[in-house]
């Protein structure tokens, strides 16, 4: 069987696009946003945390860039294998194609 992953697509993108995953993420995002709106103190703490995570993420990506470039061929193989595994899971578990509430 041929994997449905394309050159630009990766397994993480595919997982995030699964209805069960995307609906869960949307629900969590709504809860997070409503909590921030309801509790001003919590909102300020969350904003500080969000800025810290963004800064740390940018620093980590900058530091990892040379390693990622060198390991690109291995990542491509791992991505292809993961996409094939995801193809198999999507065939065997139809519930992955439905939002959480269904």
mmCIF file of C-alpha atoms in Angstrom:
data_model
loop_
_atom_site.group_PDB
_atom_site.id
_atom_site.type_symbol
_atom_site.label_atom_id
_atom_site.label_comp_id
_atom_site.label_asym_id
_atom_site.label_seq_id
_atom_site.Cartn_x
_atom_site.Cartn_y
_atom_site.Cartn_z
ATOM 1 C CA UNK A 1 0.000 0.000 0.000
ATOM 2 C CA UNK A 2 1.129 3.512 -0.812
ATOM 3 C CA UNK A 3 1.155 6.037 2.025
ATOM 4 C CA UNK A 4 -1.002 9.125 1.511
ATOM 5 C CA UNK A 5 1.674 11.414 2.987
ATOM 6 C CA UNK A 6 2.928 13.966 0.513
ATOM 7 C CA UNK A 7 6.310 15.676 0.439
ATOM 8 C CA UNK A 8 5.074 18.746 2.363
ATOM 9 C CA UNK A 9 2.772 16.774 4.663
ATOM 10 C CA UNK A 10 4.024 15.186 7.818
ATOM 11 C CA UNK A 11 2.532 12.754 10.266
ATOM 12 C CA UNK A 12 2.014 15.438 12.916
ATOM 13 C CA UNK A 13 -0.071 17.528 10.497
ATOM 14 C CA UNK A 14 -2.139 14.463 9.622
ATOM 15 C CA UNK A 15 -2.739 13.595 13.271
ATOM 16 C CA UNK A 16 -3.777 17.181 14.027
ATOM 17 C CA UNK A 17 -6.220 17.063 11.105
ATOM 18 C CA UNK A 18 -7.994 13.947 12.369
ATOM 19 C CA UNK A 19 -11.495 15.015 13.429
ATOM 20 C CA UNK A 20 -11.161 13.365 16.842
ATOM 21 C CA UNK A 21 -7.915 15.251 17.524
ATOM 22 C CA UNK A 22 -8.915 18.588 15.996
ATOM 23 C CA UNK A 23 -12.241 18.663 17.864
ATOM 24 C CA UNK A 24 -10.444 17.878 21.131
ATOM 25 C CA UNK A 25 -7.934 20.679 20.485
ATOM 26 C CA UNK A 26 -10.755 23.119 19.663
ATOM 27 C CA UNK A 27 -12.584 22.204 22.879
ATOM 28 C CA UNK A 28 -9.429 22.663 24.950
ATOM 29 C CA UNK A 29 -8.705 26.002 23.248
ATOM 30 C CA UNK A 30 -12.232 27.246 23.996
ATOM 31 C CA UNK A 31 -11.941 26.167 27.653
ATOM 32 C CA UNK A 32 -8.529 27.823 27.956
ATOM 33 C CA UNK A 33 -9.809 31.060 26.405
ATOM 34 C CA UNK A 34 -12.944 31.156 28.543
ATOM 35 C CA UNK A 35 -10.884 30.510 31.688
ATOM 36 C CA UNK A 36 -8.569 33.393 30.786
ATOM 37 C CA UNK A 37 -11.575 35.672 30.169
ATOM 38 C CA UNK A 38 -13.281 34.681 33.421
ATOM 39 C CA UNK A 39 -10.255 35.024 35.670
ATOM 40 C CA UNK A 40 -8.102 38.146 35.057
ATOM 41 C CA UNK A 41 -5.332 36.967 37.388
ATOM 42 C CA UNK A 42 -5.186 33.638 35.576
ATOM 43 C CA UNK A 43 -5.049 35.518 32.250
ATOM 44 C CA UNK A 44 -1.948 37.478 33.289
ATOM 45 C CA UNK A 45 -0.211 34.316 34.535
ATOM 46 C CA UNK A 46 -1.099 32.505 31.295
ATOM 47 C CA UNK A 47 0.217 35.350 29.145
ATOM 48 C CA UNK A 48 3.560 35.341 30.969
ATOM 49 C CA UNK A 49 3.744 31.569 30.564
ATOM 50 C CA UNK A 50 2.815 31.786 26.850
ATOM 51 C CA UNK A 51 5.561 34.351 26.183
ATOM 52 C CA UNK A 52 8.088 32.165 28.001
ATOM 53 C CA UNK A 53 7.105 29.092 26.011
ATOM 54 C CA UNK A 54 7.331 31.024 22.731
ATOM 55 C CA UNK A 55 10.787 32.327 23.617
ATOM 56 C CA UNK A 56 12.022 28.911 24.722
ATOM 57 C CA UNK A 57 10.589 27.310 21.582
ATOM 58 C CA UNK A 58 12.310 29.839 19.328
ATOM 59 C CA UNK A 59 15.614 29.330 21.145
ATOM 60 C CA UNK A 60 15.299 25.532 20.932
ATOM 61 C CA UNK A 61 14.539 25.676 17.203
ATOM 62 C CA UNK A 62 17.532 27.953 16.592
ATOM 63 C CA UNK A 63 19.792 25.555 18.486
ATOM 64 C CA UNK A 64 18.390 22.437 16.797
ATOM 65 C CA UNK A 65 18.481 23.752 13.219
ATOM 66 C CA UNK A 66 21.937 22.315 12.316
ATOM 67 C CA UNK A 67 21.008 18.931 13.780
ATOM 68 C CA UNK A 68 17.665 18.890 11.986
ATOM 69 C CA UNK A 69 19.345 19.665 8.657
ATOM 70 C CA UNK A 70 21.779 16.787 9.114
ATOM 71 C CA UNK A 71 19.050 14.349 10.141
ATOM 72 C CA UNK A 72 16.577 15.348 7.423
ATOM 73 C CA UNK A 73 16.904 12.076 5.471
ATOM 74 C CA UNK A 74 16.258 10.048 8.644
ATOM 75 C CA UNK A 75 13.278 12.254 9.519
ATOM 76 C CA UNK A 76 11.842 11.673 6.041
ATOM 77 C CA UNK A 77 12.079 7.895 6.473
ATOM 78 C CA UNK A 78 10.590 8.032 9.972
ATOM 79 C CA UNK A 79 7.794 10.305 8.728
ATOM 80 C CA UNK A 80 6.985 7.900 5.896
ATOM 81 C CA UNK A 81 6.850 4.948 8.300
ATOM 82 C CA UNK A 82 4.680 6.910 10.712
ATOM 83 C CA UNK A 83 2.320 7.910 7.880
ATOM 84 C CA UNK A 84 1.971 4.272 6.871
ATOM 85 C CA UNK A 85 1.168 3.380 10.460
ATOM 86 C CA UNK A 86 -1.394 6.174 10.558
ATOM 87 C CA UNK A 87 -2.932 4.897 7.303
ATOM 88 C CA UNK A 88 -3.330 1.506 8.987
ATOM 89 C CA UNK A 89 -4.851 3.033 12.145
ATOM 90 C CA UNK A 90 -7.315 5.093 10.104
ATOM 91 C CA UNK A 91 -8.439 1.920 8.328
ATOM 92 C CA UNK A 92 -8.803 -0.114 11.532
ATOM 93 C CA UNK A 93 -10.285 2.593 13.792
ATOM 94 C CA UNK A 94 -13.038 4.495 11.950
ATOM 95 C CA UNK A 95 -13.812 6.498 15.111
ATOM 96 C CA UNK A 96 -10.719 8.604 14.384
ATOM 97 C CA UNK A 97 -12.726 10.248 11.589
ATOM 98 C CA UNK A 98 -15.415 11.570 13.950
ATOM 99 C CA UNK A 99 -15.361 14.516 16.359
ATOM 100 C CA UNK A 100 -15.164 13.685 20.061
ATOM 101 C CA UNK A 101 -18.858 14.399 20.669
ATOM 102 C CA UNK A 102 -19.830 11.601 18.252
#
